[in-house]
XYZ file of C-alpha atoms in Angstrom:
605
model
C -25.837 -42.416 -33.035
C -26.504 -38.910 -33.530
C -26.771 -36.725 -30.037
C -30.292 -34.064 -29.834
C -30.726 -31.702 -27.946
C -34.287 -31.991 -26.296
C -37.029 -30.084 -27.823
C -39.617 -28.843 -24.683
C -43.141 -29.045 -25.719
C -45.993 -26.730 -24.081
C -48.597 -29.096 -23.843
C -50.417 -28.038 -21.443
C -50.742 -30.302 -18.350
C -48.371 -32.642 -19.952
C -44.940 -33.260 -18.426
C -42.471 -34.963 -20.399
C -39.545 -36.246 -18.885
C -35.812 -37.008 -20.856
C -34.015 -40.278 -19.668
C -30.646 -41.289 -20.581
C -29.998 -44.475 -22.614
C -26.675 -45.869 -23.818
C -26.939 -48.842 -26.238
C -29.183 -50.776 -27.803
C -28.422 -54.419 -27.032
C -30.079 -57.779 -27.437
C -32.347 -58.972 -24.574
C -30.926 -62.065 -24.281
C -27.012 -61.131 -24.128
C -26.395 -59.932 -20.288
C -28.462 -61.172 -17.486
C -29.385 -58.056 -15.115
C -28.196 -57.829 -12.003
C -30.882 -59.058 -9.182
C -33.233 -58.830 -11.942
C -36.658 -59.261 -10.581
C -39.476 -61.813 -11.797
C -41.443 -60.287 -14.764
C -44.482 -58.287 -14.389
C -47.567 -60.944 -14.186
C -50.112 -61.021 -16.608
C -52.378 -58.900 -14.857
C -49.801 -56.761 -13.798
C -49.403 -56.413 -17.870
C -52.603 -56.090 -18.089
C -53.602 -53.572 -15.604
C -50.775 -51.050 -17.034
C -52.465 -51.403 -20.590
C -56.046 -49.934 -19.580
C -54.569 -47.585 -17.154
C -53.003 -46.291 -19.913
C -56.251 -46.399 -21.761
C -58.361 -45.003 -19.297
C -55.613 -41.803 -18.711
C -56.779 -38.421 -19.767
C -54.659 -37.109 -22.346
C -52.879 -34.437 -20.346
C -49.153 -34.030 -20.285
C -47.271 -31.875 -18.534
C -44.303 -29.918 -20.177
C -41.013 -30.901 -18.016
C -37.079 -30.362 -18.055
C -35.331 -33.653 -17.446
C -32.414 -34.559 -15.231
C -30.789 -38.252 -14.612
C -27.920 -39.409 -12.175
C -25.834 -40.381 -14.891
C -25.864 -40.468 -18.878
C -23.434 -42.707 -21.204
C -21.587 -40.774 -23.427
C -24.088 -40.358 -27.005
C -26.998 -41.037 -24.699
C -27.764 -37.914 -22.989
C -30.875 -37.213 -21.094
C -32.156 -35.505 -23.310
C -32.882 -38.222 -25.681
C -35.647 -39.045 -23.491
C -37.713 -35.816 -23.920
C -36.986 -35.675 -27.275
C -40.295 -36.907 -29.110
C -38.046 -39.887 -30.859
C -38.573 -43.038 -29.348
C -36.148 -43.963 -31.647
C -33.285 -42.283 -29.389
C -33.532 -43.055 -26.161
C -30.978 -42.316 -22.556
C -28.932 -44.678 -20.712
C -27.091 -44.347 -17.551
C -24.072 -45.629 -16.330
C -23.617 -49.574 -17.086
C -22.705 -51.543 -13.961
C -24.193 -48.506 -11.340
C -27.510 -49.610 -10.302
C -29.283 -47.990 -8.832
C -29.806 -45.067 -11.159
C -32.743 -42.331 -11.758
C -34.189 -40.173 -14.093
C -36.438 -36.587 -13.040
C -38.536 -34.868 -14.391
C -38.891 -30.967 -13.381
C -42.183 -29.571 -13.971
C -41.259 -26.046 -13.025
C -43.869 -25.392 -10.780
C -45.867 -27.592 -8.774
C -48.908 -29.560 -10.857
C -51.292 -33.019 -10.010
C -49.875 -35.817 -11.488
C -51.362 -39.549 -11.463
C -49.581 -41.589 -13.944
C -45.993 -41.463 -15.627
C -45.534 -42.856 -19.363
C -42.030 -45.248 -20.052
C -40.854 -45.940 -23.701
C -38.192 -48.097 -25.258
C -37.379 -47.957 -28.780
C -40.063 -50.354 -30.482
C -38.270 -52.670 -32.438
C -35.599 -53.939 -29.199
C -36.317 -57.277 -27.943
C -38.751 -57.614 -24.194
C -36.824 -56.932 -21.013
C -38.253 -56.096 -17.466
C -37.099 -53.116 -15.715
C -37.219 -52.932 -12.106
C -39.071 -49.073 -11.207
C -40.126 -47.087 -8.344
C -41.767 -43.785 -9.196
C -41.386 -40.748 -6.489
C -42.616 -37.561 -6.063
C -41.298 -33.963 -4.435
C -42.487 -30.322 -4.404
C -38.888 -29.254 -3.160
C -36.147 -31.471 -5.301
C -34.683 -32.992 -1.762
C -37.296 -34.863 -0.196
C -39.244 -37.266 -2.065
C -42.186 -39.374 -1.529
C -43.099 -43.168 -2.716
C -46.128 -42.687 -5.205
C -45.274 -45.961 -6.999
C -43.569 -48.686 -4.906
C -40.719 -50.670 -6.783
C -41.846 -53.766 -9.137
C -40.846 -54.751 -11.981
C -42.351 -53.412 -15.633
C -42.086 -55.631 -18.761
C -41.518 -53.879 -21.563
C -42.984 -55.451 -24.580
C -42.783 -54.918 -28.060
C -46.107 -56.579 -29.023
C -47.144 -53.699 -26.608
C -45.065 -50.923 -28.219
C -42.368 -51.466 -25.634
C -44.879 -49.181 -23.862
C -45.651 -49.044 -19.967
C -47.931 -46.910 -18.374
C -47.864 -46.777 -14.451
C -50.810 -44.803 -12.606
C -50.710 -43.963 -9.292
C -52.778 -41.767 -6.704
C -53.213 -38.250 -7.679
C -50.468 -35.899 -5.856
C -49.078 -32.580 -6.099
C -45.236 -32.643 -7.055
C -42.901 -30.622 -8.728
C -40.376 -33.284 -9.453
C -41.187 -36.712 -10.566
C -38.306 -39.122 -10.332
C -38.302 -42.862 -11.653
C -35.734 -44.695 -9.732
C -33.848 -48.382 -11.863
C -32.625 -51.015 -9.934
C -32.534 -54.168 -12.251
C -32.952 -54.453 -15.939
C -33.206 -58.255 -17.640
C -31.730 -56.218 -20.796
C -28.959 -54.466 -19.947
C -26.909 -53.557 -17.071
C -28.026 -49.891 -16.669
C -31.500 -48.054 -16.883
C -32.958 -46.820 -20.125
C -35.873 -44.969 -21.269
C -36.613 -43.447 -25.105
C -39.414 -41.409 -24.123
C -40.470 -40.218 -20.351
C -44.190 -38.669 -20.255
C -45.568 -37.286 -16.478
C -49.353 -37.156 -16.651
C -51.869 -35.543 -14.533
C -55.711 -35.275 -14.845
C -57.581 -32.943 -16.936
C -59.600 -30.443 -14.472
C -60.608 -28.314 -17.182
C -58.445 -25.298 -15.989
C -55.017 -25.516 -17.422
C -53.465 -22.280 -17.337
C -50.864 -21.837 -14.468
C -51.404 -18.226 -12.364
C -48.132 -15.699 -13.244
C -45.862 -15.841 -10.599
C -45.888 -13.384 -7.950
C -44.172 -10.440 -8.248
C -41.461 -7.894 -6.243
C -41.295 -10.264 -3.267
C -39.844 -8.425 -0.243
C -38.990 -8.829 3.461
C -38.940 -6.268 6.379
C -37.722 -6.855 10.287
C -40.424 -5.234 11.873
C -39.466 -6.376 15.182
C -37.245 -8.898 16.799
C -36.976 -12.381 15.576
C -39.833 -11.414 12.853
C -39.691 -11.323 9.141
C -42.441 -9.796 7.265
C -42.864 -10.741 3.852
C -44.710 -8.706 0.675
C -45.312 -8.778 -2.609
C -47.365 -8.030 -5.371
C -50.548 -10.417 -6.511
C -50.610 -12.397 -9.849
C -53.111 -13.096 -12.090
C -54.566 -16.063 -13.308
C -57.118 -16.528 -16.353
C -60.296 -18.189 -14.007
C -59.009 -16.640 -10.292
C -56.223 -17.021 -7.341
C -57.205 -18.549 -4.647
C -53.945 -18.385 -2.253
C -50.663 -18.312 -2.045
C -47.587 -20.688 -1.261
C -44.871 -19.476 0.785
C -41.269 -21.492 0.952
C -38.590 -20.879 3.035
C -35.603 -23.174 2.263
C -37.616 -24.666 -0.228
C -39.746 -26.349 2.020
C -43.578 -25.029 1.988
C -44.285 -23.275 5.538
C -47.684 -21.495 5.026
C -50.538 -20.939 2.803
C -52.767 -17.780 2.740
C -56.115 -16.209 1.111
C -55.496 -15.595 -2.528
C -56.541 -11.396 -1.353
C -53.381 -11.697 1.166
C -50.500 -10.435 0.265
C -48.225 -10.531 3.015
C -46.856 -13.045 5.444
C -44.980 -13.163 8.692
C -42.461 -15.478 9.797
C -40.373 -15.961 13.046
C -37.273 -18.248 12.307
C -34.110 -17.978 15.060
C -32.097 -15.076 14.897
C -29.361 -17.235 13.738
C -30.846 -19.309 11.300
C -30.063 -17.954 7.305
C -33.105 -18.283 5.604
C -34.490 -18.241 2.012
C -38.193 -17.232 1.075
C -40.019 -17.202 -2.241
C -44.091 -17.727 -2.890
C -46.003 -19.339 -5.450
C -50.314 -18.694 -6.585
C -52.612 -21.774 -6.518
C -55.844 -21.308 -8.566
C -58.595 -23.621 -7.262
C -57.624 -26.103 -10.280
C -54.724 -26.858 -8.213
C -52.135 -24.497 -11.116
C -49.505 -23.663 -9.415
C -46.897 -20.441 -10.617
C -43.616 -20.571 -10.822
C -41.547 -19.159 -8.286
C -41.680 -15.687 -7.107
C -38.292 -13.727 -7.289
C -36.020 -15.018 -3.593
C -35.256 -13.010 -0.796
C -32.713 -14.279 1.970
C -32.229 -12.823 5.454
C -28.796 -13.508 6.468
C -28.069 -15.192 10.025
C -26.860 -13.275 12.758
C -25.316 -15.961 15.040
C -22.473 -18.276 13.812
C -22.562 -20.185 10.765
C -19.554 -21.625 10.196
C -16.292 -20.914 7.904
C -15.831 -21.183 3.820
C -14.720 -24.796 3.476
C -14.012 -24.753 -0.109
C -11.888 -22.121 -0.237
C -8.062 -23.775 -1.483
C -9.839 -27.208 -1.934
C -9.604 -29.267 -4.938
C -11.920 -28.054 -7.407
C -12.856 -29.659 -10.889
C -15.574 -28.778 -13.744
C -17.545 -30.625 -16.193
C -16.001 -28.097 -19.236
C -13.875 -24.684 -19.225
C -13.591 -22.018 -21.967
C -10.242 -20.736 -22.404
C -8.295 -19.759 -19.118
C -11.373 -19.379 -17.424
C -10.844 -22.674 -15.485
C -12.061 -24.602 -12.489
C -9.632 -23.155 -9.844
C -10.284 -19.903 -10.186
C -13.495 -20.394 -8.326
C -12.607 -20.170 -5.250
C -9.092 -18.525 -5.196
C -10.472 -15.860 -3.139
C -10.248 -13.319 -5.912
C -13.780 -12.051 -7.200
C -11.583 -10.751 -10.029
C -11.126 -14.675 -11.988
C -13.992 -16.357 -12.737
C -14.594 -19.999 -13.633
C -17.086 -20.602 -17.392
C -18.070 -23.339 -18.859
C -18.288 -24.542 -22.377
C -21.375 -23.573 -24.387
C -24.551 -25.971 -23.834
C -26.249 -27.380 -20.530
C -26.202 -29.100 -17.895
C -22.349 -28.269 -16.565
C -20.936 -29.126 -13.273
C -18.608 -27.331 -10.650
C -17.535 -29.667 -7.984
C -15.580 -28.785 -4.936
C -14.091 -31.810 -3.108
C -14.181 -30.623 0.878
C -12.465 -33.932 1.559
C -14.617 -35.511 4.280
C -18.661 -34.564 5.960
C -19.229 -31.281 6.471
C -22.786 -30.047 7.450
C -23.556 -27.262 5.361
C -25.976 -24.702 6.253
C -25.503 -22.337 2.820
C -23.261 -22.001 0.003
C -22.704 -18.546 -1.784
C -22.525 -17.980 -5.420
C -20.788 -14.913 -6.374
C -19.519 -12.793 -9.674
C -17.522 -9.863 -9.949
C -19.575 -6.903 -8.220
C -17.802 -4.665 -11.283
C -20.892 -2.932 -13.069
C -20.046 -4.038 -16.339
C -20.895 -7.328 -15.065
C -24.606 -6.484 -15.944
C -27.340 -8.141 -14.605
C -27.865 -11.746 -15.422
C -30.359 -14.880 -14.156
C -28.690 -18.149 -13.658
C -30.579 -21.446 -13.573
C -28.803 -24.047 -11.289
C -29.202 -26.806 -8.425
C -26.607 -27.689 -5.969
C -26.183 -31.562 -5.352
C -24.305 -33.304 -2.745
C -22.205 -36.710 -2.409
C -21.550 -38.110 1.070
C -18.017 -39.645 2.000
C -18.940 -42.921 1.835
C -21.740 -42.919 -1.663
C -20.198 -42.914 -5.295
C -23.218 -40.650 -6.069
C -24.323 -37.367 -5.779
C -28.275 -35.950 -4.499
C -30.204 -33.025 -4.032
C -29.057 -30.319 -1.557
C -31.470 -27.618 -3.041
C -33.559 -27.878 -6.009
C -32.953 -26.558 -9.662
C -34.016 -22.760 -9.743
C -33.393 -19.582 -11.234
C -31.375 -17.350 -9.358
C -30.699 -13.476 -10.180
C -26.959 -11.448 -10.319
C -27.247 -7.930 -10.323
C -24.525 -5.842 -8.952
C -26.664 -3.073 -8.298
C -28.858 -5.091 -6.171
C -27.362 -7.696 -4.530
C -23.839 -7.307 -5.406
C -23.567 -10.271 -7.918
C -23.994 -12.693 -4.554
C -26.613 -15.573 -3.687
C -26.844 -16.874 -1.123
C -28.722 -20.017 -0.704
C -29.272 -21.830 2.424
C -28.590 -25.374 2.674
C -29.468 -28.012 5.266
C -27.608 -31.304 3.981
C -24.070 -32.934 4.696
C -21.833 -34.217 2.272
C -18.046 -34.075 1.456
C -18.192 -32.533 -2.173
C -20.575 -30.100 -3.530
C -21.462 -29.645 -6.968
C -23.364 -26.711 -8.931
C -25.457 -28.351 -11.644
C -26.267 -25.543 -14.442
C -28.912 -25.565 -16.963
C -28.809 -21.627 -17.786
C -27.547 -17.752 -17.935
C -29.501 -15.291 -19.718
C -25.739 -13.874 -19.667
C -23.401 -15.903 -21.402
C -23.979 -19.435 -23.042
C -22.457 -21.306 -20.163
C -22.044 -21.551 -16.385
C -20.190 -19.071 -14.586
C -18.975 -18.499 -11.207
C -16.250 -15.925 -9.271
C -16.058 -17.482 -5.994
C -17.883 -20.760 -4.951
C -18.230 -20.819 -1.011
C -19.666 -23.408 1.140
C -20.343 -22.163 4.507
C -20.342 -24.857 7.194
C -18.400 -27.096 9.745
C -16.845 -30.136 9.429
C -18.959 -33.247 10.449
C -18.117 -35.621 12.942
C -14.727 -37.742 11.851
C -11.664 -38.200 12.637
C -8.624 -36.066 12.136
C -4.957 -37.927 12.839
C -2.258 -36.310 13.631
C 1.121 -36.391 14.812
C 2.047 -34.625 17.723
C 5.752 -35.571 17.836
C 8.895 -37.353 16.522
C 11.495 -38.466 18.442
C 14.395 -40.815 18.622
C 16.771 -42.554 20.877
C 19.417 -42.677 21.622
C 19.273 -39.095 21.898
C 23.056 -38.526 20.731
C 23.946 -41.504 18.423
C 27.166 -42.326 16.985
C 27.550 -43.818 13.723
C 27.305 -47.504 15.385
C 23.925 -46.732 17.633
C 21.375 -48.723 16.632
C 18.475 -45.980 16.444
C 14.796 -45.898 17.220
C 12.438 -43.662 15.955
C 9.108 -42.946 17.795
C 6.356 -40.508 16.475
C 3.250 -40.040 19.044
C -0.006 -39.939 17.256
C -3.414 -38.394 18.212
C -7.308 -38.384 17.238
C -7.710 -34.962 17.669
C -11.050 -35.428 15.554
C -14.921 -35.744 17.090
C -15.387 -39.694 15.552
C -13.178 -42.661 16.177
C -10.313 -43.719 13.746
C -9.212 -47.219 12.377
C -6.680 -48.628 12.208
C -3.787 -47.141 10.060
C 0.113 -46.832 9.789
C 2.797 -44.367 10.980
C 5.508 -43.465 7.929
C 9.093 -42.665 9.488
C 11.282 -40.834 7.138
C 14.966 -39.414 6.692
C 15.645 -36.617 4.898
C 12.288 -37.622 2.768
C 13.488 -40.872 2.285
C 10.844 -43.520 4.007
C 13.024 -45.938 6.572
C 10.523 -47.942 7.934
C 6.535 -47.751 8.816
C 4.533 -48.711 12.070
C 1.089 -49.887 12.834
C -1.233 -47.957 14.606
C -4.436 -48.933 16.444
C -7.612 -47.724 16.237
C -7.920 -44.525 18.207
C -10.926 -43.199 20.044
C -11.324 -39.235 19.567
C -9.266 -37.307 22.097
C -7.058 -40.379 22.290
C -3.219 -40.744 21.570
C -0.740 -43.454 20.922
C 2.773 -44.005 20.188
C 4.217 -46.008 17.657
C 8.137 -46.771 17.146
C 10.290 -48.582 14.148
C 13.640 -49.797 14.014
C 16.111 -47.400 11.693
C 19.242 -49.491 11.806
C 22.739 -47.639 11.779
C 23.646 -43.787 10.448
C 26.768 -42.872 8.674
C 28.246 -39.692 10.594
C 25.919 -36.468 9.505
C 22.586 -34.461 10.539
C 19.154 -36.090 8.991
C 15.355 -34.428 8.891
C 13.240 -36.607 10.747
C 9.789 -37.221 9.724
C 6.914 -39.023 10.530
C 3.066 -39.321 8.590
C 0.161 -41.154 9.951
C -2.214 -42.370 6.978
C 0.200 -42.230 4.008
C -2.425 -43.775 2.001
C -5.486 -41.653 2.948
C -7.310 -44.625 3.993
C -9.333 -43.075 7.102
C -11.641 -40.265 5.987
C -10.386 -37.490 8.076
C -11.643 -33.638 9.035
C -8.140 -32.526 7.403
C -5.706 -34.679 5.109
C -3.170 -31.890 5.615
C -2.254 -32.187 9.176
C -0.872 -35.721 8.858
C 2.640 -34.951 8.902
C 5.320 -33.799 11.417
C 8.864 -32.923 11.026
C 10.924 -32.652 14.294
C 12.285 -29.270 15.014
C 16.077 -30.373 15.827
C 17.764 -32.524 12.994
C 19.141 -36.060 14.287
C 22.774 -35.613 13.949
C 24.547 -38.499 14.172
C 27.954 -38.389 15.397
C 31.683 -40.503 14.732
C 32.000 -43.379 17.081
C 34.717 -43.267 19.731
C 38.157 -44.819 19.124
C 40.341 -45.122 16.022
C 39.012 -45.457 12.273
C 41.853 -45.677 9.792
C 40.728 -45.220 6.393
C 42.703 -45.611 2.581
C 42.491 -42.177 1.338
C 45.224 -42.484 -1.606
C 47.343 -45.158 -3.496
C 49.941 -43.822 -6.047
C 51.772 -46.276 -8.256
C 55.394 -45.272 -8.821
C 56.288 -45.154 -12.033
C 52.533 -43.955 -12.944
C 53.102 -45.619 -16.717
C 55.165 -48.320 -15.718
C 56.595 -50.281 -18.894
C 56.173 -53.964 -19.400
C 58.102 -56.106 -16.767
C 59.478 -52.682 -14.861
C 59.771 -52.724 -11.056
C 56.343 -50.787 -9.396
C 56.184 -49.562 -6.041
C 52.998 -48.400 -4.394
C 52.497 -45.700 -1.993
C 49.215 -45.472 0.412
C 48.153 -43.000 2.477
C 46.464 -44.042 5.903
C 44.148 -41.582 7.908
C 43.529 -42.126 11.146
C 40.068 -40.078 11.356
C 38.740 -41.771 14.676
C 39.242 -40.355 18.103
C 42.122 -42.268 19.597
C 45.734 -43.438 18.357
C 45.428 -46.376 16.376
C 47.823 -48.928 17.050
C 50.435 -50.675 14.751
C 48.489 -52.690 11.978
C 49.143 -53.707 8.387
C 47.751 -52.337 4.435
C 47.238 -54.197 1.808
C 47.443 -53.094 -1.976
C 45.864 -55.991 -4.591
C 47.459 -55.940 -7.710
C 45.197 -58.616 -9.913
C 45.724 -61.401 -8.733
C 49.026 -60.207 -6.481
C 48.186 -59.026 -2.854
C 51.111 -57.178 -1.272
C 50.705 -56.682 2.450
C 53.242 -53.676 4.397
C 53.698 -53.130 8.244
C 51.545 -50.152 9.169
C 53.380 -48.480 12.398
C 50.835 -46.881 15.087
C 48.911 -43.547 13.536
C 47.690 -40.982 16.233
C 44.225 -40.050 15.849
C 43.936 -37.300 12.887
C 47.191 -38.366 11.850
C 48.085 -39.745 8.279
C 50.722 -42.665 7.761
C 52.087 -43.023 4.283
């Protein structure tokens, strides 16, 4: 199938919403997971005059999903084809396509679409609701929607009228097909007459005028009927409303607390602007340390050399771009929780890095989810290095072990681009094994001691550990492994494994707890310990005779011509070594020779 690119229509008050679909299969050939009984008949029913009954408004969206099978982007669903439609992921309920109005509007129903000719099949929906991107509300509970094609494979669901930014329908079951799909994704709200959204607000500043106060301004907007008051956000979440003739606000967040602002007009149609430009006031007490910096670090596409890792090499000077067209990802894996409070964005501060707006959203995936969520909703964000350096940053309240920048544009360049990605934070409660030492006994072995190894290992994280295994090694060569408990933080154990006999030499000892990285840890890289002194292993006491030549005499001895053979016997052991007797084996002949006594270090011949 051929991929589109979504086309965004400006109808006014209409939003319409892209989900991801991957193939068109028969109804009847896969069962759905759980898949829940059928809508009734006046369930049916109910969702055809609600969609009768619906003013006509749709509001103009940009669409999101959690996943998209390849040839099935999201886009498909905004796309005004419901002959293409998105699919997510197969197998990966539950899954969700959004719908981003870019400012906050009422909404009361959303509009679902599958292509009309496929066969019925009952999806399983809940529709939800946010004016920030991270916390979302129920407006539709979870039931399942048959989608009919008698009925256009149409389904309208209405709810109460709300305010949101972001409308979200969430999949859990479809009778069709193992994943969510949707051709065509519509957001509705009611027609109040008034449909023109008031400019956003302009030159949005802050001031200190005194301790612990922040002191916002800006400039008013304009709207075609009136403003009637003004929004303000600070880390995205909505903290006060004023007059629509007041143009200033103050605030009084801790000291320590980095904080984001930006306002929005309301005109007494409920219009909402977009967002003002953002202003952040840095913390002054701790905030923790750049975890990503070193980590592993992947993206969703790369143009030339301009890859993944050179994001957060520490060097402003390499940059990280992605291939032309949107969205595109840059992940950072941290490697277990951390709780974030802000992650900076930068560029290179050089001038001829001119001024540029980027449109991304940061997401975050927990240790133990296979999926990613909201840490701060999709916005545009402004690089100007004779402003702010070619820096954001943008506070974050959320923990997760990777983070991920989602882009969808850059009035700079046709793809995503980032100098140094930072997340500023500390590590969340876990474990973190280590080994604290590695040992053996006996402490001065010959080459007949039986040796032990011991390695002592300790929780030195803030969460308890299960239970794992202990890796002994010589010279990088694994001898043996040992179980280990589970360990309470703070607590310590140690573990031992038999390593047999050592031929005379000196060995690296080494021991690693969690080989296999099966306890999520603080730090993966502290696992292993290598004992400062070598294990040298020493000759045993007494005598040790040893063959280290035999020389036949004539060397090319012709057929049936005597042979005599000559051996040379080293006594390498420690004492004299007393009379004994060598044997040569010729084939099948074995000729056996008195061997008189051989001091030690001596040879006999």
């Amino acid at each position: 199938m051929e991929r589109k690119q979504p086309r965004w229509r400006l109808l006014t008050g209409l939003l319409v919403a892209t989900v991801l679909t991957v193939g068109l299969l028969p109804g009847s050939a896969v069962a759905a997971r759980g898949a829940p009984a059928p809508d009734s008949a006046a369930d049916r029913a109910a969702d055809r005059v609600a969609d009768r009954a619906a003013p006509n408004v749709v509001l103009d969206t940009t669409l999101s999903a959690s996943s998209a099978l390849p040839g099935y982007p999201v886009g498909n669903a905004g796309d005004g084809d419901q002959g293409t439609y998105w699919e997510s992921t197969n197998n990966a309920f539950p899954q969700w396509i959004q719908a981003d109005l870019g400012a906050t509007a009422t909404v009361d129903r959303v509009v679902l679409q599958l292509p009309a000719h496929w066969e019925a099949r009952t999806q399983t929906l809940t529709v939800q609701g946010s004016t920030t991107g991270t916390s979302f509300a129920t407006l539709a509970a979870s039931r399942g929607h048959a989608f009919e094609p008698g009925a256009g494979n149409t389904v309208s669901i209405p709810f109460t009228a709300t305010t949101a930014r972001y409308v979200r329908v969430t999949v859990t079951a479809n009778t069709g097909w193992p994943a969510a799909q949707v051709a065509e994704f519509e957001v509705h709200g009611p027609d109040s007459g008034d449909g023109q959204a008031p400019s956003a607000p302009a030159d949005l500043t802050y001031t200190q005028p005194a301790s612990g106060q922040i002191r916002l301004a800006w400039r008013a907007s304009t709207d075609d009927v009136g403003v009637t008051g003004y929004a303000i956000y600070r880390n995205n979440a909505l903290v006060a409303t004023v007059s629509g003739t007041t143009l200033t606000y103050t605030d009084a967040p801790p000291a320590s607390a980095t904080v984001e602002y930006f306002v929005r007009a309301r005109d007494a149609a409920g219009n909402e602007s977009p967002d003002s430009n953002r202003v952040t006031r840095a913390g002054q007490g701790p905030a923790g340390e750049n975890l990503a910096a070193g980590k592993p670090i992947e993206a969703s596409s790369t143009v030339h050399s301009f890859v993944a890792a050179n994001a957060n090499d520490g060097n402003v000077g390499s940059y990280w771009e992605s291939a032309a067209g949107y969205p595109s990802t840059l992940t950072v894996k941290l490697g277990a929780n951390a709780d974030i409070t802000s992650v900076v964005v930068k560029l290179n501060p050089d001038p001829i890095w001119g001024p540029r707006t980027q449109n991304f959203e940061v997401l975050g995936r927990d240790q133990g989810a296979s999926a990613f969520t909201s840490l701060l909703g999709r916005a545009d964000h402004a690089f100007d290095p004779s402003t702010n350096q070619n820096s954001v940053t943008l506070p974050v309240n959320g923990r997760a072990a990777d983070v991920r920048l989602r882009f969808h544009g850059n009035t700079g360049a046709p793809g995503g681009q980032v100098a140094e990605f930072q997340v500023i934070g500390t590590p969340a409660p876990n474990p973190d094994l280590t080994v604290t030492s590695t040992e053996w006994t006996p402490e001065s072995p010959t080459e007949t001691s039986e040796l032990t190894l011991s390695a002592t290992v300790r929780n030195a994280g803030s969460a308890p550990a299960g239970e794992t295994v202990v890796n002994f090694a010589l010279d990088g060569s694994v001898v043996g492994d040992a179980r280990v408990a589970p360990l309470a933080a703070g607590a310590s154990a140690t573990v031992s494994v038999d390593a047999g006999t050592r031929a005379e030499g000196s060995y690296t000892v080494s021991s690693t707890v969690d080989p296999s990285d099966t306890v999520v840890e603080q730090d993966d890289g502290n696992n292993t310990h290598t004992a400062p002194d070598e294990l040298v292993v020493e000759q045993a006491p007494g005598p040790d005779l040893r063959v280290l030549d035999v020389t036949p005499n004539p060397s090319n001895p012709a057929v049936g011509s005597r042979v005599t053979f000559t051996v040379a016997v080293q006594n390498r052991g420690t004492s004299t070594a007393g009379a004994s007797v060598t044997r040569v084996s010729v084939g099948g002949t074995t000729l056996d020779t008195d061997t008189p006594a051989v001091a030690a270090g001596a040879t006999a011949t």
